[in-house]
Amino acid sequence: MTIERRHSGTRMSQIVVHNDTVYLAGIVADDRNADMATQTNQVLSKIDNYLAEVGSSKSKLLCAEIWINDMALFGEMNAVWDAWIDPENPPTRACGQVPLAHPDFKVEIIVRAALD
């Protein structure tokens, strides 16, 4: 059994690969002052980059958990998500409102994906 950890610190790894599955930690935007659409775009761009780093892509997504700080912004987040997601290969998904680690974070996304 092989487990590969990338971008690791004392608390967590950003990427874990086990067998043929990629696990990403919760991803947040770099610009905490941005609106929901911008933060969602930043998060999805990071997801694209992390998945590519290990040889996967959004077309291989298995599951997504989306946390937003305000359900009134659900439509804004979904507009960006819907434009980004591979419509031929949508993952399972859950979305809920939660207080995030910093009050300026509007969205955090956790995904699992298959390797090619």
C-alpha angles and dihedrals in degrees: 000000000000123000119184120193124194134187089015129176133172092279105038151342119245092213130027122182118195120174104316098337130095120206120195123197119233108298122211132181124268093223107063091181094059125104123257095267093051094045091049091050090050092050094048091048090054090049090052090051096046093047092048090050090064098036101264136106144197089273086067096052114135102178140003130195114195122193119190129182096222127027088208084075094052093104093051091051092046092051090059093041092050092051091049105041121092100249091205092056111032116172128224108272144192128186130190142163115252137154104259128217092269124027092233094059108098100180140022123184130195120190141181121201141177123245119237 
